[in-house]
Structures are given as C-alpha cells and as structure tokens.
C-alpha cells in the first residue's frame, strides 16, 4: 500500500476509518493484548471510536483544539447551548427544541465554551504558536502500513512546521512537573513516535523535533516545550 496523505479531511471521517489504528488504540495494547481485544470487541461500529469514552475534560480539550486549529469551521460542527432548567417542563422542552434545531452538530454548554474560548485565546497570544498556526500545515491525515508488523496505522498531527511537529495539549498544570506527569499518564511519547513515523514515511521528511504546547484549563497559561528530539 502506498502511504496516503489527505488535506482538509473532516475529523469525523478520519476517526471513522477503523481498519487503521491510531496511537490511542495502541496504548491499550501496551496494557495487554486482552485490553486491546476487549476494546475492539466492545465497539459497535462507532462513528468515532477514539472518543467512545470521552470525559468532560477530554471534551473540553476537543473543543479547545477545534477553536485553535479549525476556527473558521467551528460553528459548522458545534452549537453553543444556553442554560436550560431541565427540572422544569419548559426547560426540558426548550432543550429538546435546541438539540433538534442543531441536529448533526455537537452541543457545547455555554460555560464550557467560554472556558475553551479563554484557553484558545491564551494559545493565540503565544507568538511561537501563532507563527506555527499561520505558517504550518494543520491536521493533515496520514495512513500507512508498518513495514515490520504489517499493521495499518494512522496519524493526524496538530501542526507541522518545517521539520517540527507541534502537539497541542490541555491539562491542569503546565509546569515542568505537571507536563511530565501528564506525559506519563497519557503516554504522549507513544503518540509522538507514531506521528513522527507517519510524517517520515508518508512525506519522506525527517522530523527533528516533536514539541508539546500545554495550555492550562484554569489559569490558561500556555507553555511550549520540547517533547523529544530525534531519534525517538
């Protein structure tokens, strides 16, 4: 199979290609083959299996990513929901009417949208991130087969700029210790390795640096730091 590169591929289309494995899935394999097998067994042909167990914090990260990386198309996929008092009949009816009117879109409550907007603004105030966003390639989908194992893989780097990959992360603590803790907890090095391989194989380009950009959920501090330098 010839490596495939797709520009401007909708996010839901990328995640729907279940025969190609993301780093999110492979992290389950690191736990044990049984974890991976059970995960695949539990899938009910989902529209987006990587988000099957998305938590509130993960959803906040998704919304923030969309605001930063896809601001022009944000409202094509999201609807900002006002507060409804669902304890009342009127509140329930208004909520159902809003969801029906915005069917096909993901509803985001007003408080979360405001938090994500402030986090997004913090990222855009960072001069390096602004430069990379303006000059880099945003969310380019890549598909390839690993030569050693024959496994179909996929990757979708947030930003590519020259020989650098930039990965936007939301967390509660962007300090060195906090970033290291998040990296270990969510196994960012595995993602970095897979994304780097994807760029190397699909684009025949050597990635020299993999950078993480952390933005805090509360203080909205944005910090860019080197995740890893070649060779991963």
C-alpha atoms as a PDB file:
ATOM      1  CA  UNK A   1       0.000   0.000   0.000  1.00  0.00           C
ATOM      2  CA  UNK A   2       1.250   3.443  -0.930  1.00  0.00           C
ATOM      3  CA  UNK A   3       1.105   5.882   2.007  1.00  0.00           C
ATOM      4  CA  UNK A   4      -1.919   8.164   1.820  1.00  0.00           C
ATOM      5  CA  UNK A   5      -1.972  11.868   2.679  1.00  0.00           C
ATOM      6  CA  UNK A   6      -5.247  13.781   2.866  1.00  0.00           C
ATOM      7  CA  UNK A   7      -5.578  17.527   3.378  1.00  0.00           C
ATOM      8  CA  UNK A   8      -8.698  19.040   4.948  1.00  0.00           C
ATOM      9  CA  UNK A   9     -10.200  15.684   5.817  1.00  0.00           C
ATOM     10  CA  UNK A  10     -13.160  16.081   8.213  1.00  0.00           C
ATOM     11  CA  UNK A  11     -12.285  14.955  11.712  1.00  0.00           C
ATOM     12  CA  UNK A  12     -15.193  12.502  11.885  1.00  0.00           C
ATOM     13  CA  UNK A  13     -14.085  10.869   8.614  1.00  0.00           C
ATOM     14  CA  UNK A  14     -10.559  10.400   9.926  1.00  0.00           C
ATOM     15  CA  UNK A  15     -11.795   8.736  13.117  1.00  0.00           C
ATOM     16  CA  UNK A  16     -14.273   6.538  11.247  1.00  0.00           C
ATOM     17  CA  UNK A  17     -11.542   4.588   9.420  1.00  0.00           C
ATOM     18  CA  UNK A  18     -11.485   1.727  11.878  1.00  0.00           C
ATOM     19  CA  UNK A  19      -9.159  -0.529   9.922  1.00  0.00           C
ATOM     20  CA  UNK A  20      -6.301   1.930  10.552  1.00  0.00           C
ATOM     21  CA  UNK A  21      -5.017   2.030  14.129  1.00  0.00           C
ATOM     22  CA  UNK A  22      -4.401   5.274  15.995  1.00  0.00           C
ATOM     23  CA  UNK A  23      -1.930   5.733  18.837  1.00  0.00           C
ATOM     24  CA  UNK A  24      -4.928   5.855  21.196  1.00  0.00           C
ATOM     25  CA  UNK A  25      -5.693   2.227  20.381  1.00  0.00           C
ATOM     26  CA  UNK A  26      -2.098   1.097  20.576  1.00  0.00           C
ATOM     27  CA  UNK A  27      -1.828   2.469  24.107  1.00  0.00           C
ATOM     28  CA  UNK A  28      -4.357  -0.192  25.087  1.00  0.00           C
ATOM     29  CA  UNK A  29      -2.123  -2.824  23.517  1.00  0.00           C
ATOM     30  CA  UNK A  30       0.660  -1.661  25.832  1.00  0.00           C
ATOM     31  CA  UNK A  31      -1.567  -2.536  28.786  1.00  0.00           C
ATOM     32  CA  UNK A  32      -2.180  -6.014  27.399  1.00  0.00           C
ATOM     33  CA  UNK A  33      -3.438  -7.685  24.224  1.00  0.00           C
ATOM     34  CA  UNK A  34      -6.614  -8.529  26.152  1.00  0.00           C
ATOM     35  CA  UNK A  35      -7.353  -4.851  26.824  1.00  0.00           C
ATOM     36  CA  UNK A  36      -6.971  -4.170  23.110  1.00  0.00           C
ATOM     37  CA  UNK A  37      -9.081  -7.175  22.089  1.00  0.00           C
ATOM     38  CA  UNK A  38     -11.889  -6.294  24.504  1.00  0.00           C
ATOM     39  CA  UNK A  39     -11.880  -2.698  23.320  1.00  0.00           C
ATOM     40  CA  UNK A  40     -12.344  -3.764  19.704  1.00  0.00           C
ATOM     41  CA  UNK A  41     -14.976  -6.306  20.745  1.00  0.00           C
ATOM     42  CA  UNK A  42     -16.978  -3.613  22.560  1.00  0.00           C
ATOM     43  CA  UNK A  43     -17.069  -1.311  19.548  1.00  0.00           C
ATOM     44  CA  UNK A  44     -20.469  -1.163  17.920  1.00  0.00           C
ATOM     45  CA  UNK A  45     -19.275   0.243  14.613  1.00  0.00           C
ATOM     46  CA  UNK A  46     -18.842   3.651  16.291  1.00  0.00           C
ATOM     47  CA  UNK A  47     -18.648   6.897  14.367  1.00  0.00           C
ATOM     48  CA  UNK A  48     -15.569   7.899  16.293  1.00  0.00           C
ATOM     49  CA  UNK A  49     -14.056   5.111  18.341  1.00  0.00           C
ATOM     50  CA  UNK A  50     -11.209   7.232  19.734  1.00  0.00           C
ATOM     51  CA  UNK A  51     -13.811   9.325  21.552  1.00  0.00           C
ATOM     52  CA  UNK A  52     -16.015   6.465  22.731  1.00  0.00           C
ATOM     53  CA  UNK A  53     -15.173   7.077  26.397  1.00  0.00           C
ATOM     54  CA  UNK A  54     -14.610  10.815  26.216  1.00  0.00           C
ATOM     55  CA  UNK A  55     -14.686  12.505  29.636  1.00  0.00           C
ATOM     56  CA  UNK A  56     -15.706  16.097  30.348  1.00  0.00           C
ATOM     57  CA  UNK A  57     -12.038  17.163  30.483  1.00  0.00           C
ATOM     58  CA  UNK A  58     -11.333  15.361  27.219  1.00  0.00           C
ATOM     59  CA  UNK A  59     -14.308  17.075  25.603  1.00  0.00           C
ATOM     60  CA  UNK A  60     -13.004  20.454  26.799  1.00  0.00           C
ATOM     61  CA  UNK A  61      -9.708  19.610  25.124  1.00  0.00           C
ATOM     62  CA  UNK A  62     -11.520  18.665  21.911  1.00  0.00           C
ATOM     63  CA  UNK A  63     -13.452  21.940  21.840  1.00  0.00           C
ATOM     64  CA  UNK A  64     -10.290  23.945  22.560  1.00  0.00           C
ATOM     65  CA  UNK A  65      -8.451  22.111  19.785  1.00  0.00           C
ATOM     66  CA  UNK A  66     -11.217  22.946  17.346  1.00  0.00           C
ATOM     67  CA  UNK A  67     -11.197  26.632  18.316  1.00  0.00           C
ATOM     68  CA  UNK A  68      -7.432  26.850  17.890  1.00  0.00           C
ATOM     69  CA  UNK A  69      -6.914  24.649  14.832  1.00  0.00           C
ATOM     70  CA  UNK A  70     -10.214  24.993  12.953  1.00  0.00           C
ATOM     71  CA  UNK A  71     -11.684  28.393  13.913  1.00  0.00           C
ATOM     72  CA  UNK A  72     -13.284  29.060  10.517  1.00  0.00           C
ATOM     73  CA  UNK A  73     -15.306  25.843  10.522  1.00  0.00           C
ATOM     74  CA  UNK A  74     -16.010  25.653  14.263  1.00  0.00           C
ATOM     75  CA  UNK A  75     -19.672  26.640  14.043  1.00  0.00           C
ATOM     76  CA  UNK A  76     -20.254  24.155  11.247  1.00  0.00           C
ATOM     77  CA  UNK A  77     -19.790  21.365  13.762  1.00  0.00           C
ATOM     78  CA  UNK A  78     -20.659  22.888  17.148  1.00  0.00           C
ATOM     79  CA  UNK A  79     -23.660  24.676  18.622  1.00  0.00           C
ATOM     80  CA  UNK A  80     -23.367  26.726  21.809  1.00  0.00           C
ATOM     81  CA  UNK A  81     -26.172  25.741  24.134  1.00  0.00           C
ATOM     82  CA  UNK A  82     -27.704  28.253  26.569  1.00  0.00           C
ATOM     83  CA  UNK A  83     -28.568  27.107  30.050  1.00  0.00           C
ATOM     84  CA  UNK A  84     -31.858  25.253  30.355  1.00  0.00           C
ATOM     85  CA  UNK A  85     -33.546  24.415  33.624  1.00  0.00           C
ATOM     86  CA  UNK A  86     -34.244  20.774  32.868  1.00  0.00           C
ATOM     87  CA  UNK A  87     -36.017  20.402  36.186  1.00  0.00           C
ATOM     88  CA  UNK A  88     -38.980  22.137  34.586  1.00  0.00           C
ATOM     89  CA  UNK A  89     -41.194  21.068  31.726  1.00  0.00           C
ATOM     90  CA  UNK A  90     -40.454  24.256  29.797  1.00  0.00           C
ATOM     91  CA  UNK A  91     -36.709  23.828  30.302  1.00  0.00           C
ATOM     92  CA  UNK A  92     -36.809  20.261  29.021  1.00  0.00           C
ATOM     93  CA  UNK A  93     -38.870  21.268  26.003  1.00  0.00           C
ATOM     94  CA  UNK A  94     -36.573  24.183  25.181  1.00  0.00           C
ATOM     95  CA  UNK A  95     -33.518  21.936  25.488  1.00  0.00           C
ATOM     96  CA  UNK A  96     -35.032  19.322  23.171  1.00  0.00           C
ATOM     97  CA  UNK A  97     -36.021  22.010  20.682  1.00  0.00           C
ATOM     98  CA  UNK A  98     -32.485  23.420  20.689  1.00  0.00           C
ATOM     99  CA  UNK A  99     -30.958  19.993  20.078  1.00  0.00           C
ATOM    100  CA  UNK A 100     -33.419  19.288  17.292  1.00  0.00           C
ATOM    101  CA  UNK A 101     -32.675  22.626  15.637  1.00  0.00           C
ATOM    102  CA  UNK A 102     -28.953  21.847  15.801  1.00  0.00           C
ATOM    103  CA  UNK A 103     -29.165  18.156  14.958  1.00  0.00           C
ATOM    104  CA  UNK A 104     -25.982  16.949  13.324  1.00  0.00           C
ATOM    105  CA  UNK A 105     -23.909  19.304  15.454  1.00  0.00           C
ATOM    106  CA  UNK A 106     -22.204  18.763  18.790  1.00  0.00           C
ATOM    107  CA  UNK A 107     -23.826  20.833  21.524  1.00  0.00           C
ATOM    108  CA  UNK A 108     -21.444  22.640  23.890  1.00  0.00           C
ATOM    109  CA  UNK A 109     -22.809  24.288  27.008  1.00  0.00           C
ATOM    110  CA  UNK A 110     -22.121  27.998  27.394  1.00  0.00           C
ATOM    111  CA  UNK A 111     -19.780  27.660  30.402  1.00  0.00           C
ATOM    112  CA  UNK A 112     -17.548  25.130  28.678  1.00  0.00           C
ATOM    113  CA  UNK A 113     -17.461  27.201  25.503  1.00  0.00           C
ATOM    114  CA  UNK A 114     -16.382  30.272  27.462  1.00  0.00           C
ATOM    115  CA  UNK A 115     -13.625  28.292  29.179  1.00  0.00           C
ATOM    116  CA  UNK A 116     -12.419  26.820  25.884  1.00  0.00           C
ATOM    117  CA  UNK A 117     -12.507  30.277  24.272  1.00  0.00           C
ATOM    118  CA  UNK A 118     -10.281  31.720  27.006  1.00  0.00           C
ATOM    119  CA  UNK A 119      -7.874  28.803  26.647  1.00  0.00           C
ATOM    120  CA  UNK A 120      -7.824  29.268  22.877  1.00  0.00           C
ATOM    121  CA  UNK A 121      -7.108  32.983  23.296  1.00  0.00           C
ATOM    122  CA  UNK A 122      -4.201  32.117  25.584  1.00  0.00           C
ATOM    123  CA  UNK A 123      -2.705  29.838  22.933  1.00  0.00           C
ATOM    124  CA  UNK A 124      -3.041  32.514  20.251  1.00  0.00           C
ATOM    125  CA  UNK A 125      -1.225  35.027  22.449  1.00  0.00           C
ATOM    126  CA  UNK A 126       1.843  32.812  22.317  1.00  0.00           C
ATOM    127  CA  UNK A 127       3.958  34.231  19.482  1.00  0.00           C
ATOM    128  CA  UNK A 128       5.520  30.905  18.565  1.00  0.00           C
ATOM    129  CA  UNK A 129       2.183  29.129  18.379  1.00  0.00           C
ATOM    130  CA  UNK A 130       0.699  31.958  16.323  1.00  0.00           C
ATOM    131  CA  UNK A 131       3.595  31.695  13.860  1.00  0.00           C
ATOM    132  CA  UNK A 132       3.241  27.935  13.579  1.00  0.00           C
ATOM    133  CA  UNK A 133      -0.516  28.165  13.103  1.00  0.00           C
ATOM    134  CA  UNK A 134      -0.155  30.786  10.366  1.00  0.00           C
ATOM    135  CA  UNK A 135       2.703  29.102   8.521  1.00  0.00           C
ATOM    136  CA  UNK A 136       2.296  25.404   9.295  1.00  0.00           C
ATOM    137  CA  UNK A 137       0.196  22.538   7.944  1.00  0.00           C
ATOM    138  CA  UNK A 138      -2.827  21.923  10.159  1.00  0.00           C
ATOM    139  CA  UNK A 139      -4.261  18.458  10.876  1.00  0.00           C
ATOM    140  CA  UNK A 140      -3.097  16.610   7.789  1.00  0.00           C
ATOM    141  CA  UNK A 141      -4.309  12.995   7.804  1.00  0.00           C
ATOM    142  CA  UNK A 142      -1.786  10.227   7.103  1.00  0.00           C
ATOM    143  CA  UNK A 143      -2.301   6.498   6.554  1.00  0.00           C
ATOM    144  CA  UNK A 144       0.366   3.851   6.100  1.00  0.00           C
ATOM    145  CA  UNK A 145       1.358   0.252   6.803  1.00  0.00           C
ATOM    146  CA  UNK A 146       4.111  -0.531   9.269  1.00  0.00           C
ATOM    147  CA  UNK A 147       6.758  -2.498   7.385  1.00  0.00           C
ATOM    148  CA  UNK A 148       7.817  -4.565  10.391  1.00  0.00           C
ATOM    149  CA  UNK A 149       4.378  -5.737  11.547  1.00  0.00           C
ATOM    150  CA  UNK A 150       2.072  -5.124   8.585  1.00  0.00           C
ATOM    151  CA  UNK A 151      -0.292  -3.181  10.861  1.00  0.00           C
ATOM    152  CA  UNK A 152      -2.298  -0.348   9.277  1.00  0.00           C
ATOM    153  CA  UNK A 153      -1.630   2.916  11.093  1.00  0.00           C
ATOM    154  CA  UNK A 154      -2.881   6.476  11.001  1.00  0.00           C
ATOM    155  CA  UNK A 155      -1.839   9.843  12.384  1.00  0.00           C
ATOM    156  CA  UNK A 156      -3.099  13.409  12.269  1.00  0.00           C
ATOM    157  CA  UNK A 157      -0.518  15.864  13.686  1.00  0.00           C
ATOM    158  CA  UNK A 158      -1.992  19.086  15.042  1.00  0.00           C
ATOM    159  CA  UNK A 159       0.615  21.264  13.326  1.00  0.00           C
ATOM    160  CA  UNK A 160       3.620  20.593  11.093  1.00  0.00           C
ATOM    161  CA  UNK A 161       6.068  23.414  10.552  1.00  0.00           C
ATOM    162  CA  UNK A 162       9.214  22.643   8.550  1.00  0.00           C
ATOM    163  CA  UNK A 163      10.793  19.657  10.338  1.00  0.00           C
ATOM    164  CA  UNK A 164       8.842  20.145  13.567  1.00  0.00           C
ATOM    165  CA  UNK A 165       5.590  18.598  14.824  1.00  0.00           C
ATOM    166  CA  UNK A 166       3.612  20.629  17.370  1.00  0.00           C
ATOM    167  CA  UNK A 167       1.100  18.847  19.588  1.00  0.00           C
ATOM    168  CA  UNK A 168      -1.465  20.960  21.483  1.00  0.00           C
ATOM    169  CA  UNK A 169      -2.395  19.575  24.905  1.00  0.00           C
ATOM    170  CA  UNK A 170      -4.806  20.810  27.556  1.00  0.00           C
ATOM    171  CA  UNK A 171      -4.054  19.962  31.178  1.00  0.00           C
ATOM    172  CA  UNK A 172      -4.413  21.289  34.706  1.00  0.00           C
ATOM    173  CA  UNK A 173      -0.753  22.070  35.280  1.00  0.00           C
ATOM    174  CA  UNK A 174       1.639  23.298  32.584  1.00  0.00           C
ATOM    175  CA  UNK A 175       4.639  23.400  34.925  1.00  0.00           C
ATOM    176  CA  UNK A 176       7.558  21.055  34.141  1.00  0.00           C
ATOM    177  CA  UNK A 177       6.361  18.590  36.768  1.00  0.00           C
ATOM    178  CA  UNK A 178       2.742  18.837  35.651  1.00  0.00           C
ATOM    179  CA  UNK A 179       3.629  18.385  31.987  1.00  0.00           C
ATOM    180  CA  UNK A 180       5.810  15.384  32.800  1.00  0.00           C
ATOM    181  CA  UNK A 181       3.006  13.832  34.841  1.00  0.00           C
ATOM    182  CA  UNK A 182       0.510  14.255  32.002  1.00  0.00           C
ATOM    183  CA  UNK A 183       3.012  12.858  29.532  1.00  0.00           C
ATOM    184  CA  UNK A 184       3.496   9.726  31.605  1.00  0.00           C
ATOM    185  CA  UNK A 185      -0.194   9.301  32.446  1.00  0.00           C
ATOM    186  CA  UNK A 186      -1.416   9.575  28.852  1.00  0.00           C
ATOM    187  CA  UNK A 187       1.671   8.088  27.189  1.00  0.00           C
ATOM    188  CA  UNK A 188       2.447  11.058  24.957  1.00  0.00           C
ATOM    189  CA  UNK A 189       5.788   9.523  23.859  1.00  0.00           C
ATOM    190  CA  UNK A 190       3.940   6.724  22.057  1.00  0.00           C
ATOM    191  CA  UNK A 191       1.849   9.254  20.156  1.00  0.00           C
ATOM    192  CA  UNK A 192       4.985  11.236  19.346  1.00  0.00           C
ATOM    193  CA  UNK A 193       6.691   8.135  17.979  1.00  0.00           C
ATOM    194  CA  UNK A 194       3.729   7.155  15.786  1.00  0.00           C
ATOM    195  CA  UNK A 195       3.197  10.684  14.467  1.00  0.00           C
ATOM    196  CA  UNK A 196       6.880  11.050  13.700  1.00  0.00           C
ATOM    197  CA  UNK A 197       6.917   7.747  11.830  1.00  0.00           C
ATOM    198  CA  UNK A 198       3.854   8.835   9.887  1.00  0.00           C
ATOM    199  CA  UNK A 199       5.485  12.047   8.699  1.00  0.00           C
ATOM    200  CA  UNK A 200       8.739  10.253   7.886  1.00  0.00           C
ATOM    201  CA  UNK A 201       7.013   7.513   5.879  1.00  0.00           C
ATOM    202  CA  UNK A 202       4.170   9.409   4.226  1.00  0.00           C
ATOM    203  CA  UNK A 203       6.047  12.602   3.392  1.00  0.00           C
ATOM    204  CA  UNK A 204       9.580  11.222   3.243  1.00  0.00           C
ATOM    205  CA  UNK A 205      10.622  14.005   5.583  1.00  0.00           C
ATOM    206  CA  UNK A 206      12.800  13.644   8.647  1.00  0.00           C
ATOM    207  CA  UNK A 207      11.193  15.101  11.765  1.00  0.00           C
ATOM    208  CA  UNK A 208      13.820  16.687  14.003  1.00  0.00           C
ATOM    209  CA  UNK A 209      11.697  17.914  16.908  1.00  0.00           C
ATOM    210  CA  UNK A 210       8.362  16.985  18.465  1.00  0.00           C
ATOM    211  CA  UNK A 211       7.059  19.857  20.573  1.00  0.00           C
ATOM    212  CA  UNK A 212       4.232  19.966  23.076  1.00  0.00           C
ATOM    213  CA  UNK A 213       2.202  23.099  23.663  1.00  0.00           C
ATOM    214  CA  UNK A 214       0.419  22.853  27.012  1.00  0.00           C
ATOM    215  CA  UNK A 215      -2.448  25.179  27.917  1.00  0.00           C
ATOM    216  CA  UNK A 216      -3.853  25.104  31.431  1.00  0.00           C
ATOM    217  CA  UNK A 217      -7.585  24.686  31.980  1.00  0.00           C
ATOM    218  CA  UNK A 218      -7.826  27.118  34.906  1.00  0.00           C
ATOM    219  CA  UNK A 219      -5.025  29.682  34.743  1.00  0.00           C
ATOM    220  CA  UNK A 220      -4.876  29.394  30.944  1.00  0.00           C
ATOM    221  CA  UNK A 221      -1.082  29.544  30.979  1.00  0.00           C
ATOM    222  CA  UNK A 222       0.352  28.455  27.627  1.00  0.00           C
ATOM    223  CA  UNK A 223       3.789  26.816  27.608  1.00  0.00           C
ATOM    224  CA  UNK A 224       5.685  25.390  24.640  1.00  0.00           C
ATOM    225  CA  UNK A 225       8.380  22.872  25.404  1.00  0.00           C
ATOM    226  CA  UNK A 226      10.456  20.272  23.597  1.00  0.00           C
ATOM    227  CA  UNK A 227       8.911  16.856  23.863  1.00  0.00           C
ATOM    228  CA  UNK A 228      11.625  14.892  22.133  1.00  0.00           C
ATOM    229  CA  UNK A 229      14.443  15.314  19.709  1.00  0.00           C
ATOM    230  CA  UNK A 230      15.370  12.847  17.003  1.00  0.00           C
ATOM    231  CA  UNK A 231      15.687   9.914  17.294  1.00  0.00           C
ATOM    232  CA  UNK A 232      12.514   8.848  19.122  1.00  0.00           C
END
